GROMACS .gro file of C-alpha atoms in nm:
model
  200
    1UNK     CA    1   0.000   0.000   0.000
    2UNK     CA    2   0.148   0.331  -0.109
    3UNK     CA    3   0.083   0.592   0.158
    4UNK     CA    4   0.196   0.954   0.181
    5UNK     CA    5   0.235   1.129   0.515
    6UNK     CA    6   0.103   1.486   0.501
    7UNK     CA    7   0.237   1.734   0.756
    8UNK     CA    8   0.014   2.046   0.745
    9UNK     CA    9   0.264   2.318   0.837
   10UNK     CA   10   0.115   2.631   0.678
   11UNK     CA   11  -0.059   2.770   0.988
   12UNK     CA   12   0.035   3.085   1.177
   13UNK     CA   13   0.134   2.936   1.515
   14UNK     CA   14  -0.066   3.224   1.661
   15UNK     CA   15  -0.088   3.089   2.015
   16UNK     CA   16   0.292   3.092   2.056
   17UNK     CA   17   0.297   3.469   2.113
   18UNK     CA   18   0.561   3.546   1.850
   19UNK     CA   19   0.750   3.216   1.847
   20UNK     CA   20   0.703   2.936   1.594
   21UNK     CA   21   0.605   2.604   1.749
   22UNK     CA   22   0.723   2.412   1.444
   23UNK     CA   23   1.076   2.550   1.487
   24UNK     CA   24   1.093   2.457   1.856
   25UNK     CA   25   1.382   2.216   1.920
   26UNK     CA   26   1.302   1.846   1.937
   27UNK     CA   27   1.600   1.619   1.979
   28UNK     CA   28   1.833   1.902   1.880
   29UNK     CA   29   1.655   1.997   1.557
   30UNK     CA   30   1.346   2.196   1.459
   31UNK     CA   31   1.022   2.013   1.538
   32UNK     CA   32   0.904   2.015   1.176
   33UNK     CA   33   1.229   1.858   1.058
   34UNK     CA   34   1.215   1.594   1.332
   35UNK     CA   35   0.861   1.494   1.238
   36UNK     CA   36   0.944   1.477   0.867
   37UNK     CA   37   1.240   1.250   0.941
   38UNK     CA   38   1.017   1.022   1.148
   39UNK     CA   39   0.780   0.987   0.855
   40UNK     CA   40   1.068   0.892   0.629
   41UNK     CA   41   1.195   0.645   0.889
   42UNK     CA   42   0.851   0.482   0.885
   43UNK     CA   43   0.897   0.422   0.513
   44UNK     CA   44   0.650   0.675   0.375
   45UNK     CA   45   0.682   0.958   0.128
   46UNK     CA   46   0.637   1.287   0.313
   47UNK     CA   47   0.458   1.599   0.188
   48UNK     CA   48   0.479   1.922   0.391
   49UNK     CA   49   0.247   2.216   0.329
   50UNK     CA   50   0.410   2.552   0.398
   51UNK     CA   51   0.312   2.922   0.416
   52UNK     CA   52   0.563   2.993   0.138
   53UNK     CA   53   0.875   2.857  -0.030
   54UNK     CA   54   1.097   3.112   0.146
   55UNK     CA   55   0.945   3.065   0.493
   56UNK     CA   56   1.185   2.965   0.778
   57UNK     CA   57   0.996   2.638   0.803
   58UNK     CA   58   1.108   2.554   0.450
   59UNK     CA   59   1.466   2.625   0.552
   60UNK     CA   60   1.424   2.387   0.847
   61UNK     CA   61   1.366   2.108   0.594
   62UNK     CA   62   1.692   2.168   0.407
   63UNK     CA   63   1.838   1.846   0.265
   64UNK     CA   64   1.544   1.640   0.393
   65UNK     CA   65   1.396   1.446   0.098
   66UNK     CA   66   1.037   1.559   0.137
   67UNK     CA   67   0.798   1.738  -0.098
   68UNK     CA   68   0.748   2.102   0.002
   69UNK     CA   69   0.414   2.247  -0.104
   70UNK     CA   70   0.338   2.619  -0.053
   71UNK     CA   71  -0.028   2.689   0.027
   72UNK     CA   72  -0.161   2.996  -0.152
   73UNK     CA   73  -0.437   3.081   0.096
   74UNK     CA   74  -0.292   2.939   0.414
   75UNK     CA   75  -0.460   3.207   0.625
   76UNK     CA   76  -0.800   3.047   0.549
   77UNK     CA   77  -0.728   2.769   0.796
   78UNK     CA   78  -0.619   2.407   0.824
   79UNK     CA   79  -0.866   2.290   0.562
   80UNK     CA   80  -0.678   2.486   0.296
   81UNK     CA   81  -0.362   2.290   0.375
   82UNK     CA   82  -0.546   1.959   0.364
   83UNK     CA   83  -0.722   2.035   0.037
   84UNK     CA   84  -0.394   2.146  -0.121
   85UNK     CA   85  -0.202   1.846   0.007
   86UNK     CA   86  -0.456   1.584  -0.097
   87UNK     CA   87  -0.502   1.743  -0.442
   88UNK     CA   88  -0.125   1.717  -0.502
   89UNK     CA   89  -0.109   1.341  -0.451
   90UNK     CA   90  -0.045   1.125  -0.755
   91UNK     CA   91  -0.292   0.865  -0.884
   92UNK     CA   92  -0.080   0.581  -0.746
   93UNK     CA   93  -0.114   0.695  -0.384
   94UNK     CA   94  -0.359   0.462  -0.211
   95UNK     CA   95  -0.381   0.640   0.124
   96UNK     CA   96  -0.284   0.963   0.299
   97UNK     CA   97  -0.186   0.983   0.662
   98UNK     CA   98  -0.234   1.327   0.814
   99UNK     CA   99  -0.029   1.430   1.116
  100UNK     CA  100  -0.024   1.778   1.272
  101UNK     CA  101   0.352   1.836   1.307
  102UNK     CA  102   0.320   1.995   1.654
  103UNK     CA  103   0.292   1.645   1.807
  104UNK     CA  104   0.651   1.548   1.895
  105UNK     CA  105   0.536   1.253   2.101
  106UNK     CA  106   0.450   1.066   1.780
  107UNK     CA  107   0.736   0.837   1.684
  108UNK     CA  108   0.818   0.646   1.367
  109UNK     CA  109   0.687   0.327   1.527
  110UNK     CA  110   0.351   0.494   1.590
  111UNK     CA  111   0.325   0.585   1.223
  112UNK     CA  112   0.425   0.231   1.130
  113UNK     CA  113   0.159   0.087   1.363
  114UNK     CA  114  -0.111   0.291   1.191
  115UNK     CA  115   0.014   0.192   0.847
  116UNK     CA  116   0.025  -0.176   0.943
  117UNK     CA  117  -0.330  -0.161   1.080
  118UNK     CA  118  -0.454  -0.006   0.755
  119UNK     CA  119  -0.273  -0.265   0.546
  120UNK     CA  120  -0.419  -0.549   0.753
  121UNK     CA  121  -0.774  -0.407   0.756
  122UNK     CA  122  -0.848  -0.302   0.396
  123UNK     CA  123  -1.218  -0.258   0.471
  124UNK     CA  124  -1.145   0.042   0.699
  125UNK     CA  125  -1.174   0.369   0.505
  126UNK     CA  126  -1.027   0.562   0.799
  127UNK     CA  127  -0.761   0.440   1.042
  128UNK     CA  128  -0.719   0.676   1.335
  129UNK     CA  129  -0.479   0.677   1.628
  130UNK     CA  130  -0.631   0.689   1.973
  131UNK     CA  131  -0.534   0.691   2.337
  132UNK     CA  132  -0.536   0.370   2.536
  133UNK     CA  133  -0.885   0.469   2.655
  134UNK     CA  134  -1.015   0.493   2.300
  135UNK     CA  135  -1.013   0.874   2.276
  136UNK     CA  136  -0.956   0.957   1.906
  137UNK     CA  137  -0.644   1.154   1.819
  138UNK     CA  138  -0.376   1.178   1.548
  139UNK     CA  139  -0.246   1.075   1.305
  140UNK     CA  140  -0.539   0.977   1.082
  141UNK     CA  141  -0.513   0.771   0.763
  142UNK     CA  142  -0.764   0.816   0.481
  143UNK     CA  143  -0.809   0.580   0.186
  144UNK     CA  144  -0.812   0.717  -0.167
  145UNK     CA  145  -1.188   0.656  -0.184
  146UNK     CA  146  -1.230   0.958   0.046
  147UNK     CA  147  -0.985   1.196  -0.125
  148UNK     CA  148  -1.257   1.370  -0.327
  149UNK     CA  149  -1.434   1.475  -0.006
  150UNK     CA  150  -1.141   1.696   0.094
  151UNK     CA  151  -1.234   1.938  -0.183
  152UNK     CA  152  -1.542   2.040   0.018
  153UNK     CA  153  -1.356   2.127   0.340
  154UNK     CA  154  -1.350   2.482   0.471
  155UNK     CA  155  -1.229   2.683   0.768
  156UNK     CA  156  -1.011   2.552   1.049
  157UNK     CA  157  -1.200   2.229   1.127
  158UNK     CA  158  -0.959   2.005   0.946
  159UNK     CA  159  -1.103   1.674   0.829
  160UNK     CA  160  -1.330   1.604   1.126
  161UNK     CA  161  -1.644   1.623   0.910
  162UNK     CA  162  -1.508   1.348   0.686
  163UNK     CA  163  -1.422   1.136   0.988
  164UNK     CA  164  -1.771   1.190   1.131
  165UNK     CA  165  -1.941   1.098   0.805
  166UNK     CA  166  -1.757   0.766   0.787
  167UNK     CA  167  -1.747   0.670   1.154
  168UNK     CA  168  -1.877   0.321   1.077
  169UNK     CA  169  -1.581   0.259   0.848
  170UNK     CA  170  -1.323   0.380   1.098
  171UNK     CA  171  -1.068   0.169   1.282
  172UNK     CA  172  -0.909   0.307   1.600
  173UNK     CA  173  -0.549   0.211   1.678
  174UNK     CA  174  -0.443   0.274   2.041
  175UNK     CA  175  -0.100   0.432   2.085
  176UNK     CA  176   0.093   0.421   2.411
  177UNK     CA  177   0.217   0.712   2.619
  178UNK     CA  178  -0.063   0.954   2.534
  179UNK     CA  179   0.107   1.020   2.200
  180UNK     CA  180  -0.215   1.042   1.998
  181UNK     CA  181  -0.353   1.337   2.196
  182UNK     CA  182  -0.045   1.545   2.273
  183UNK     CA  183  -0.023   1.857   2.058
  184UNK     CA  184   0.181   2.156   2.174
  185UNK     CA  185   0.027   2.492   2.086
  186UNK     CA  186   0.157   2.736   2.350
  187UNK     CA  187   0.489   2.817   2.519
  188UNK     CA  188   0.346   2.662   2.836
  189UNK     CA  189   0.266   2.339   2.651
  190UNK     CA  190   0.622   2.318   2.525
  191UNK     CA  191   0.770   2.394   2.867
  192UNK     CA  192   0.558   2.124   3.031
  193UNK     CA  193   0.651   1.871   2.763
  194UNK     CA  194   1.022   1.944   2.800
  195UNK     CA  195   0.996   1.912   3.177
  196UNK     CA  196   0.840   1.570   3.128
  197UNK     CA  197   1.115   1.469   2.888
  198UNK     CA  198   1.380   1.567   3.141
  199UNK     CA  199   1.214   1.382   3.431
  200UNK     CA  200   1.383   1.055   3.536
   0.00000   0.00000   0.00000
């Protein structure tokens, strides 16, 4: 199964009060770069949507073999990134896995677990990561049969309407460590996460 990982990275990072969450250091490199490398390690092609080709986030991906895709109307919200990313996929791509790149808890093995579950359960149109308690999270894999529905998305809701419309064809895959629900949007979020990383 040919699957592309989409990292929607064209947002404004507005809750960081002047900083850029996707350039925060993770393992000694910018978060966006770290997440792209994890996608590659999991064996997938990686597509990154960006505010522009000359944005610092693009520079953070230097020499990383990913596809960089500027989003013309990125200020219209997350849906614009998703529509642009899905529309850019070739006809041979059978599935797209979407991962907000501000989730540094997600590791390559988590991405591989989701991919493996999708491969082993071809009847599932959506394969979504969850917490151990079943709370849905990210990443989320969508089969090609649903790609056309992304063209109707709008605003900053992401793909939740597509997920809701196909809930009966969704498979949840529990991830350990709270990875599926940990996104870092504010300086306080990042500080708390780093404190947890440093704890024995």
